[in-house]
Amino acid sequence: MRLYAQTPPRLIRQVLADLIALALIAVAVKFALTVHDALLLLAEPGRKAQGAGDDLATGLDGAADAASKVPLIGGSLKKPLQFAAGAGNGLSDAGQSVQHIVGQVADLTALALIVLPVAFVLVLWLPARLRWIRRSAATRRLVDSPGGADLLALRALTGPQRDLAAVAVPAGGLADAWRRGDQQVIADLSRVALERAGLRP
């Protein structure tokens, strides 16, 4: 099984198509990762809110503990400070929630920006490459089979006529020579069919 043609024109086209496909996939992945990183910057306010909430809750919890030690009114002072510490925890939770949502949006956006272009490139590029690989393998098997050269010659006769310009035309024409079993004409025509497929005899 051949992955690439043997004839230079088709080989160059295949290599260029492969390089373009790989470059487009690489650009799509790079762009998606850049967008992902940019979206993650939107989580910065959430990180700041979480940090501020944690600091506020820690400070107020410490103040509530200290206030509880004040004789007579310690219990009364402690409750409002603990309530305020709870608000700090709420601010921290809200900041964490913002970060989580932004992270999910960034991940899903990056995934979409990778999957859609890569799928588009693969749909355009991969079937043609696989089709050529299958056809070249079938053509190569045909060459090695009995009567394969005759079938390849027939394929050349029924294909584009411009490819036959390099074949010497005997008296009566190429089709007549093929019907008569002219081995030279059959060899020339099968060579044309192989070159059309990107293969060498």
mmCIF file of N, CA and C in Angstrom, residues 20-111:
data_model
loop_
_atom_site.group_PDB
_atom_site.id
_atom_site.type_symbol
_atom_site.label_atom_id
_atom_site.label_comp_id
_atom_site.label_asym_id
_atom_site.label_seq_id
_atom_site.Cartn_x
_atom_site.Cartn_y
_atom_site.Cartn_z
ATOM 1 N N ILE A 20 -0.693 21.605 3.738
ATOM 2 C CA ILE A 20 -1.728 22.632 3.950
ATOM 3 C C ILE A 20 -2.733 22.162 4.997
ATOM 4 N N ALA A 21 -3.147 20.895 4.902
ATOM 5 C CA ALA A 21 -4.101 20.359 5.883
ATOM 6 C C ALA A 21 -3.511 20.406 7.292
ATOM 7 N N LEU A 22 -2.250 19.982 7.431
ATOM 8 C CA LEU A 22 -1.612 20.003 8.748
ATOM 9 C C LEU A 22 -1.438 21.426 9.262
ATOM 10 N N ALA A 23 -1.090 22.347 8.355
ATOM 11 C CA ALA A 23 -0.925 23.747 8.762
ATOM 12 C C ALA A 23 -2.252 24.336 9.224
ATOM 13 N N LEU A 24 -3.345 24.040 8.503
ATOM 14 C CA LEU A 24 -4.662 24.547 8.904
ATOM 15 C C LEU A 24 -5.075 23.984 10.261
ATOM 16 N N ILE A 25 -4.792 22.712 10.485
ATOM 17 C CA ILE A 25 -5.126 22.108 11.780
ATOM 18 C C ILE A 25 -4.302 22.761 12.897
ATOM 19 N N ALA A 26 -3.005 22.983 12.637
ATOM 20 C CA ALA A 26 -2.145 23.614 13.643
ATOM 21 C C ALA A 26 -2.606 25.035 13.947
ATOM 22 N N VAL A 27 -2.988 25.786 12.909
ATOM 23 C CA VAL A 27 -3.475 27.156 13.107
ATOM 24 C C VAL A 27 -4.770 27.151 13.915
ATOM 25 N N ALA A 28 -5.661 26.211 13.610
ATOM 26 C CA ALA A 28 -6.932 26.121 14.350
ATOM 27 C C ALA A 28 -6.684 25.831 15.824
ATOM 28 N N VAL A 29 -5.767 24.894 16.109
ATOM 29 C CA VAL A 29 -5.466 24.552 17.505
ATOM 30 C C VAL A 29 -4.826 25.740 18.217
ATOM 31 N N LYS A 30 -3.870 26.402 17.557
ATOM 32 C CA LYS A 30 -3.197 27.564 18.162
ATOM 33 C C LYS A 30 -4.192 28.683 18.443
ATOM 34 N N PHE A 31 -5.077 28.956 17.470
ATOM 35 C CA PHE A 31 -6.084 30.008 17.652
ATOM 36 C C PHE A 31 -7.017 29.653 18.808
ATOM 37 N N ALA A 32 -7.443 28.391 18.879
ATOM 38 C CA ALA A 32 -8.350 27.955 19.946
ATOM 39 C C ALA A 32 -7.696 28.109 21.315
ATOM 40 N N LEU A 33 -6.419 27.752 21.419
ATOM 41 C CA LEU A 33 -5.723 27.882 22.703
ATOM 42 C C LEU A 33 -5.525 29.350 23.088
ATOM 43 N N THR A 34 -5.301 30.213 22.096
ATOM 44 C CA THR A 34 -5.168 31.650 22.368
ATOM 45 C C THR A 34 -6.483 32.215 22.882
ATOM 46 N N VAL A 35 -7.589 31.831 22.230
ATOM 47 C CA VAL A 35 -8.912 32.284 22.677
ATOM 48 C C VAL A 35 -9.200 31.749 24.084
ATOM 49 N N HIS A 36 -8.832 30.506 24.333
ATOM 50 C CA HIS A 36 -9.027 29.901 25.666
ATOM 51 C C HIS A 36 -8.314 30.722 26.738
ATOM 52 N N ASP A 37 -7.039 31.058 26.468
ATOM 53 C CA ASP A 37 -6.269 31.850 27.441
ATOM 54 C C ASP A 37 -6.867 33.237 27.628
ATOM 55 N N ALA A 38 -7.351 33.831 26.524
ATOM 56 C CA ALA A 38 -7.964 35.168 26.627
ATOM 57 C C ALA A 38 -9.243 35.115 27.457
ATOM 58 N N LEU A 39 -10.040 34.077 27.259
ATOM 59 C CA LEU A 39 -11.282 33.960 28.034
ATOM 60 C C LEU A 39 -10.996 33.724 29.510
ATOM 61 N N LEU A 40 -9.932 33.004 29.805
ATOM 62 C CA LEU A 40 -9.593 32.757 31.213
ATOM 63 C C LEU A 40 -9.240 34.047 31.950
ATOM 64 N N LEU A 41 -8.818 35.082 31.206
ATOM 65 C CA LEU A 41 -8.536 36.373 31.847
ATOM 66 C C LEU A 41 -9.803 36.972 32.459
ATOM 67 N N LEU A 42 -10.975 36.574 31.902
ATOM 68 C CA LEU A 42 -12.241 37.078 32.442
ATOM 69 C C LEU A 42 -12.525 36.522 33.831
ATOM 70 N N ALA A 43 -11.810 35.484 34.228
ATOM 71 C CA ALA A 43 -11.996 34.906 35.561
ATOM 72 C C ALA A 43 -11.228 35.673 36.636
ATOM 73 N N GLU A 44 -10.419 36.666 36.238
ATOM 74 C CA GLU A 44 -9.609 37.408 37.204
ATOM 75 C C GLU A 44 -10.453 38.119 38.267
ATOM 76 N N PRO A 45 -11.565 38.793 37.891
ATOM 77 C CA PRO A 45 -12.414 39.388 38.947
ATOM 78 C C PRO A 45 -12.933 38.339 39.929
ATOM 79 N N GLY A 46 -13.243 37.135 39.413
ATOM 80 C CA GLY A 46 -13.687 36.069 40.307
ATOM 81 C C GLY A 46 -12.598 35.660 41.284
ATOM 82 N N ARG A 47 -11.345 35.589 40.784
ATOM 83 C CA ARG A 47 -10.229 35.244 41.669
ATOM 84 C C ARG A 47 -10.035 36.323 42.741
ATOM 85 N N LYS A 48 -10.159 37.583 42.324
ATOM 86 C CA LYS A 48 -10.006 38.682 43.289
ATOM 87 C C LYS A 48 -11.127 38.661 44.318
ATOM 88 N N ALA A 49 -12.356 38.392 43.845
ATOM 89 C CA ALA A 49 -13.490 38.335 44.775
ATOM 90 C C ALA A 49 -13.315 37.187 45.751
ATOM 91 N N GLN A 50 -12.831 36.043 45.268
ATOM 92 C CA GLN A 50 -12.612 34.902 46.158
ATOM 93 C C GLN A 50 -11.542 35.225 47.193
ATOM 94 N N GLY A 51 -10.446 35.844 46.743
ATOM 95 C CA GLY A 51 -9.380 36.210 47.678
ATOM 96 C C GLY A 51 -9.851 37.219 48.708
ATOM 97 N N ALA A 52 -10.601 38.237 48.226
ATOM 98 C CA ALA A 52 -11.103 39.259 49.157
ATOM 99 C C ALA A 52 -12.086 38.644 50.148
ATOM 100 N N GLY A 53 -12.953 37.751 49.646
ATOM 101 C CA GLY A 53 -13.917 37.100 50.538
ATOM 102 C C GLY A 53 -13.227 36.231 51.572
ATOM 103 N N ASP A 54 -12.213 35.477 51.133
ATOM 104 C CA ASP A 54 -11.470 34.630 52.082
ATOM 105 C C ASP A 54 -10.769 35.476 53.147
ATOM 106 N N ASP A 55 -10.132 36.571 52.707
ATOM 107 C CA ASP A 55 -9.437 37.457 53.654
ATOM 108 C C ASP A 55 -10.425 38.085 54.647
ATOM 109 N N LEU A 56 -11.569 38.529 54.097
ATOM 110 C CA LEU A 56 -12.579 39.165 54.943
ATOM 111 C C LEU A 56 -13.121 38.160 55.961
ATOM 112 N N ALA A 57 -13.439 36.956 55.503
ATOM 113 C CA ALA A 57 -13.976 35.939 56.411
ATOM 114 C C ALA A 57 -12.956 35.572 57.480
ATOM 115 N N THR A 58 -11.693 35.423 57.079
ATOM 116 C CA THR A 58 -10.649 35.069 58.051
ATOM 117 C C THR A 58 -10.470 36.175 59.081
ATOM 118 N N GLY A 59 -10.416 37.422 58.596
ATOM 119 C CA GLY A 59 -10.246 38.554 59.510
ATOM 120 C C GLY A 59 -11.415 38.698 60.471
ATOM 121 N N LEU A 60 -12.628 38.565 59.974
ATOM 122 C CA LEU A 60 -13.803 38.719 60.830
ATOM 123 C C LEU A 60 -13.952 37.553 61.805
ATOM 124 N N ASP A 61 -13.576 36.339 61.352
ATOM 125 C CA ASP A 61 -13.587 35.203 62.285
ATOM 126 C C ASP A 61 -12.612 35.444 63.435
ATOM 127 N N GLY A 62 -11.431 35.977 63.090
ATOM 128 C CA GLY A 62 -10.451 36.290 64.135
ATOM 129 C C GLY A 62 -10.960 37.368 65.073
ATOM 130 N N ALA A 63 -11.623 38.388 64.493
ATOM 131 C CA ALA A 63 -12.185 39.459 65.316
ATOM 132 C C ALA A 63 -13.301 38.931 66.201
ATOM 133 N N ALA A 64 -14.120 38.005 65.662
ATOM 134 C CA ALA A 64 -15.203 37.425 66.466
ATOM 135 C C ALA A 64 -14.635 36.625 67.627
ATOM 136 N N ASP A 65 -13.561 35.895 67.398
ATOM 137 C CA ASP A 65 -12.931 35.128 68.482
ATOM 138 C C ASP A 65 -12.375 36.063 69.555
ATOM 139 N N ALA A 66 -11.754 37.158 69.083
ATOM 140 C CA ALA A 66 -11.203 38.119 70.043
ATOM 141 C C ALA A 66 -12.323 38.813 70.812
ATOM 142 N N ALA A 67 -13.420 39.154 70.112
ATOM 143 C CA ALA A 67 -14.537 39.855 70.765
ATOM 144 C C ALA A 67 -15.237 38.968 71.779
ATOM 145 N N SER A 68 -15.229 37.673 71.559
ATOM 146 C CA SER A 68 -15.910 36.765 72.489
ATOM 147 C C SER A 68 -15.244 36.737 73.857
ATOM 148 N N LYS A 69 -14.002 37.202 73.906
ATOM 149 C CA LYS A 69 -13.269 37.202 75.162
ATOM 150 C C LYS A 69 -13.514 38.465 75.993
ATOM 151 N N VAL A 70 -14.244 39.429 75.405
ATOM 152 C CA VAL A 70 -14.563 40.655 76.157
ATOM 153 C C VAL A 70 -15.611 40.293 77.221
ATOM 154 N N PRO A 71 -15.353 40.620 78.455
ATOM 155 C CA PRO A 71 -16.298 40.255 79.512
ATOM 156 C C PRO A 71 -17.672 40.917 79.305
ATOM 157 N N LEU A 72 -18.709 40.212 79.617
ATOM 158 C CA LEU A 72 -20.106 40.629 79.613
ATOM 159 C C LEU A 72 -20.699 40.790 78.211
ATOM 160 N N ILE A 73 -20.062 41.539 77.340
ATOM 161 C CA ILE A 73 -20.649 41.807 76.007
ATOM 162 C C ILE A 73 -19.973 41.007 74.887
ATOM 163 N N GLY A 74 -19.093 40.115 75.236
ATOM 164 C CA GLY A 74 -18.354 39.343 74.224
ATOM 165 C C GLY A 74 -19.264 38.555 73.310
ATOM 166 N N GLY A 75 -20.271 37.894 73.874
ATOM 167 C CA GLY A 75 -21.195 37.105 73.056
ATOM 168 C C GLY A 75 -21.979 37.976 72.094
ATOM 169 N N SER A 76 -22.369 39.165 72.543
ATOM 170 C CA SER A 76 -23.126 40.081 71.692
ATOM 171 C C SER A 76 -22.262 40.632 70.556
ATOM 172 N N LEU A 77 -20.988 40.846 70.841
ATOM 173 C CA LEU A 77 -20.092 41.359 69.801
ATOM 174 C C LEU A 77 -19.735 40.268 68.775
ATOM 175 N N LYS A 78 -19.664 39.036 69.255
ATOM 176 C CA LYS A 78 -19.216 37.944 68.396
ATOM 177 C C LYS A 78 -20.206 37.649 67.269
ATOM 178 N N LYS A 79 -21.519 37.706 67.576
ATOM 179 C CA LYS A 79 -22.527 37.301 66.584
ATOM 180 C C LYS A 79 -22.507 38.153 65.316
ATOM 181 N N PRO A 80 -22.494 39.507 65.414
ATOM 182 C CA PRO A 80 -22.461 40.296 64.171
ATOM 183 C C PRO A 80 -21.176 40.073 63.359
ATOM 184 N N LEU A 81 -20.088 39.851 64.090
ATOM 185 C CA LEU A 81 -18.826 39.625 63.376
ATOM 186 C C LEU A 81 -18.854 38.273 62.649
ATOM 187 N N GLN A 82 -19.448 37.262 63.269
ATOM 188 C CA GLN A 82 -19.583 35.969 62.598
ATOM 189 C C GLN A 82 -20.522 36.070 61.390
ATOM 190 N N PHE A 83 -21.579 36.870 61.535
ATOM 191 C CA PHE A 83 -22.501 37.074 60.411
ATOM 192 C C PHE A 83 -21.770 37.745 59.241
ATOM 193 N N ALA A 84 -20.963 38.747 59.566
ATOM 194 C CA ALA A 84 -20.183 39.430 58.526
ATOM 195 C C ALA A 84 -19.160 38.474 57.909
ATOM 196 N N ALA A 85 -18.584 37.572 58.713
ATOM 197 C CA ALA A 85 -17.645 36.579 58.190
ATOM 198 C C ALA A 85 -18.362 35.649 57.220
ATOM 199 N N GLY A 86 -19.619 35.320 57.515
ATOM 200 C CA GLY A 86 -20.422 34.504 56.594
ATOM 201 C C GLY A 86 -20.623 35.212 55.266
ATOM 202 N N ALA A 87 -20.815 36.526 55.322
ATOM 203 C CA ALA A 87 -20.948 37.298 54.074
ATOM 204 C C ALA A 87 -19.642 37.239 53.280
ATOM 205 N N GLY A 88 -18.513 37.263 53.993
ATOM 206 C CA GLY A 88 -17.218 37.129 53.318
ATOM 207 C C GLY A 88 -17.089 35.781 52.638
ATOM 208 N N ASN A 89 -17.581 34.732 53.326
ATOM 209 C CA ASN A 89 -17.571 33.404 52.708
ATOM 210 C C ASN A 89 -18.463 33.361 51.468
ATOM 211 N N GLY A 90 -19.604 34.081 51.544
ATOM 212 C CA GLY A 90 -20.495 34.153 50.372
ATOM 213 C C GLY A 90 -19.815 34.837 49.198
ATOM 214 N N LEU A 91 -19.072 35.900 49.486
ATOM 215 C CA LEU A 91 -18.324 36.595 48.430
ATOM 216 C C LEU A 91 -17.272 35.671 47.826
ATOM 217 N N SER A 92 -16.599 34.892 48.674
ATOM 218 C CA SER A 92 -15.602 33.939 48.191
ATOM 219 C C SER A 92 -16.242 32.872 47.308
ATOM 220 N N ASP A 93 -17.399 32.364 47.733
ATOM 221 C CA ASP A 93 -18.099 31.342 46.939
ATOM 222 C C ASP A 93 -18.538 31.907 45.584
ATOM 223 N N ALA A 94 -19.006 33.164 45.596
ATOM 224 C CA ALA A 94 -19.426 33.792 44.337
ATOM 225 C C ALA A 94 -18.232 33.939 43.391
ATOM 226 N N GLY A 95 -17.084 34.334 43.925
ATOM 227 C CA GLY A 95 -15.882 34.456 43.097
ATOM 228 C C GLY A 95 -15.459 33.118 42.524
ATOM 229 N N GLN A 96 -15.584 32.067 43.333
ATOM 230 C CA GLN A 96 -15.233 30.721 42.867
ATOM 231 C C GLN A 96 -16.200 30.271 41.769
ATOM 232 N N SER A 97 -17.470 30.608 41.929
ATOM 233 C CA SER A 97 -18.479 30.246 40.927
ATOM 234 C C SER A 97 -18.203 30.946 39.594
ATOM 235 N N VAL A 98 -17.822 32.223 39.666
ATOM 236 C CA VAL A 98 -17.484 32.966 38.436
ATOM 237 C C VAL A 98 -16.311 32.302 37.727
ATOM 238 N N GLN A 99 -15.290 31.913 38.496
ATOM 239 C CA GLN A 99 -14.127 31.250 37.891
ATOM 240 C C GLN A 99 -14.523 29.931 37.231
ATOM 241 N N HIS A 100 -15.401 29.178 37.897
ATOM 242 C CA HIS A 100 -15.824 27.892 37.357
ATOM 243 C C HIS A 100 -16.585 28.083 36.037
ATOM 244 N N ILE A 101 -17.495 29.053 36.005
ATOM 245 C CA ILE A 101 -18.292 29.302 34.788
ATOM 246 C C ILE A 101 -17.389 29.769 33.651
ATOM 247 N N VAL A 102 -16.486 30.701 33.952
ATOM 248 C CA VAL A 102 -15.572 31.208 32.916
ATOM 249 C C VAL A 102 -14.681 30.074 32.398
ATOM 250 N N GLY A 103 -14.211 29.213 33.300
ATOM 251 C CA GLY A 103 -13.386 28.083 32.881
ATOM 252 C C GLY A 103 -14.145 27.147 31.964
ATOM 253 N N GLN A 104 -15.417 26.870 32.291
ATOM 254 C CA GLN A 104 -16.223 25.992 31.432
ATOM 255 C C GLN A 104 -16.462 26.622 30.067
ATOM 256 N N VAL A 105 -16.782 27.916 30.052
ATOM 257 C CA VAL A 105 -17.001 28.614 28.774
ATOM 258 C C VAL A 105 -15.720 28.598 27.943
ATOM 259 N N ALA A 106 -14.577 28.832 28.582
ATOM 260 C CA ALA A 106 -13.297 28.828 27.863
ATOM 261 C C ALA A 106 -13.008 27.448 27.290
ATOM 262 N N ASP A 107 -13.255 26.400 28.077
ATOM 263 C CA ASP A 107 -12.996 25.029 27.610
ATOM 264 C C ASP A 107 -13.901 24.664 26.435
ATOM 265 N N LEU A 108 -15.196 24.965 26.550
ATOM 266 C CA LEU A 108 -16.147 24.616 25.487
ATOM 267 C C LEU A 108 -15.870 25.415 24.212
ATOM 268 N N THR A 109 -15.515 26.686 24.380
ATOM 269 C CA THR A 109 -15.205 27.512 23.211
ATOM 270 C C THR A 109 -13.966 26.991 22.497
ATOM 271 N N ALA A 110 -12.929 26.658 23.271
ATOM 272 C CA ALA A 110 -11.698 26.118 22.668
ATOM 273 C C ALA A 110 -11.981 24.799 21.971
ATOM 274 N N LEU A 111 -12.796 23.953 22.594
ATOM 275 C CA LEU A 111 -13.128 22.669 21.984
ATOM 276 C C LEU A 111 -13.851 22.869 20.655
#
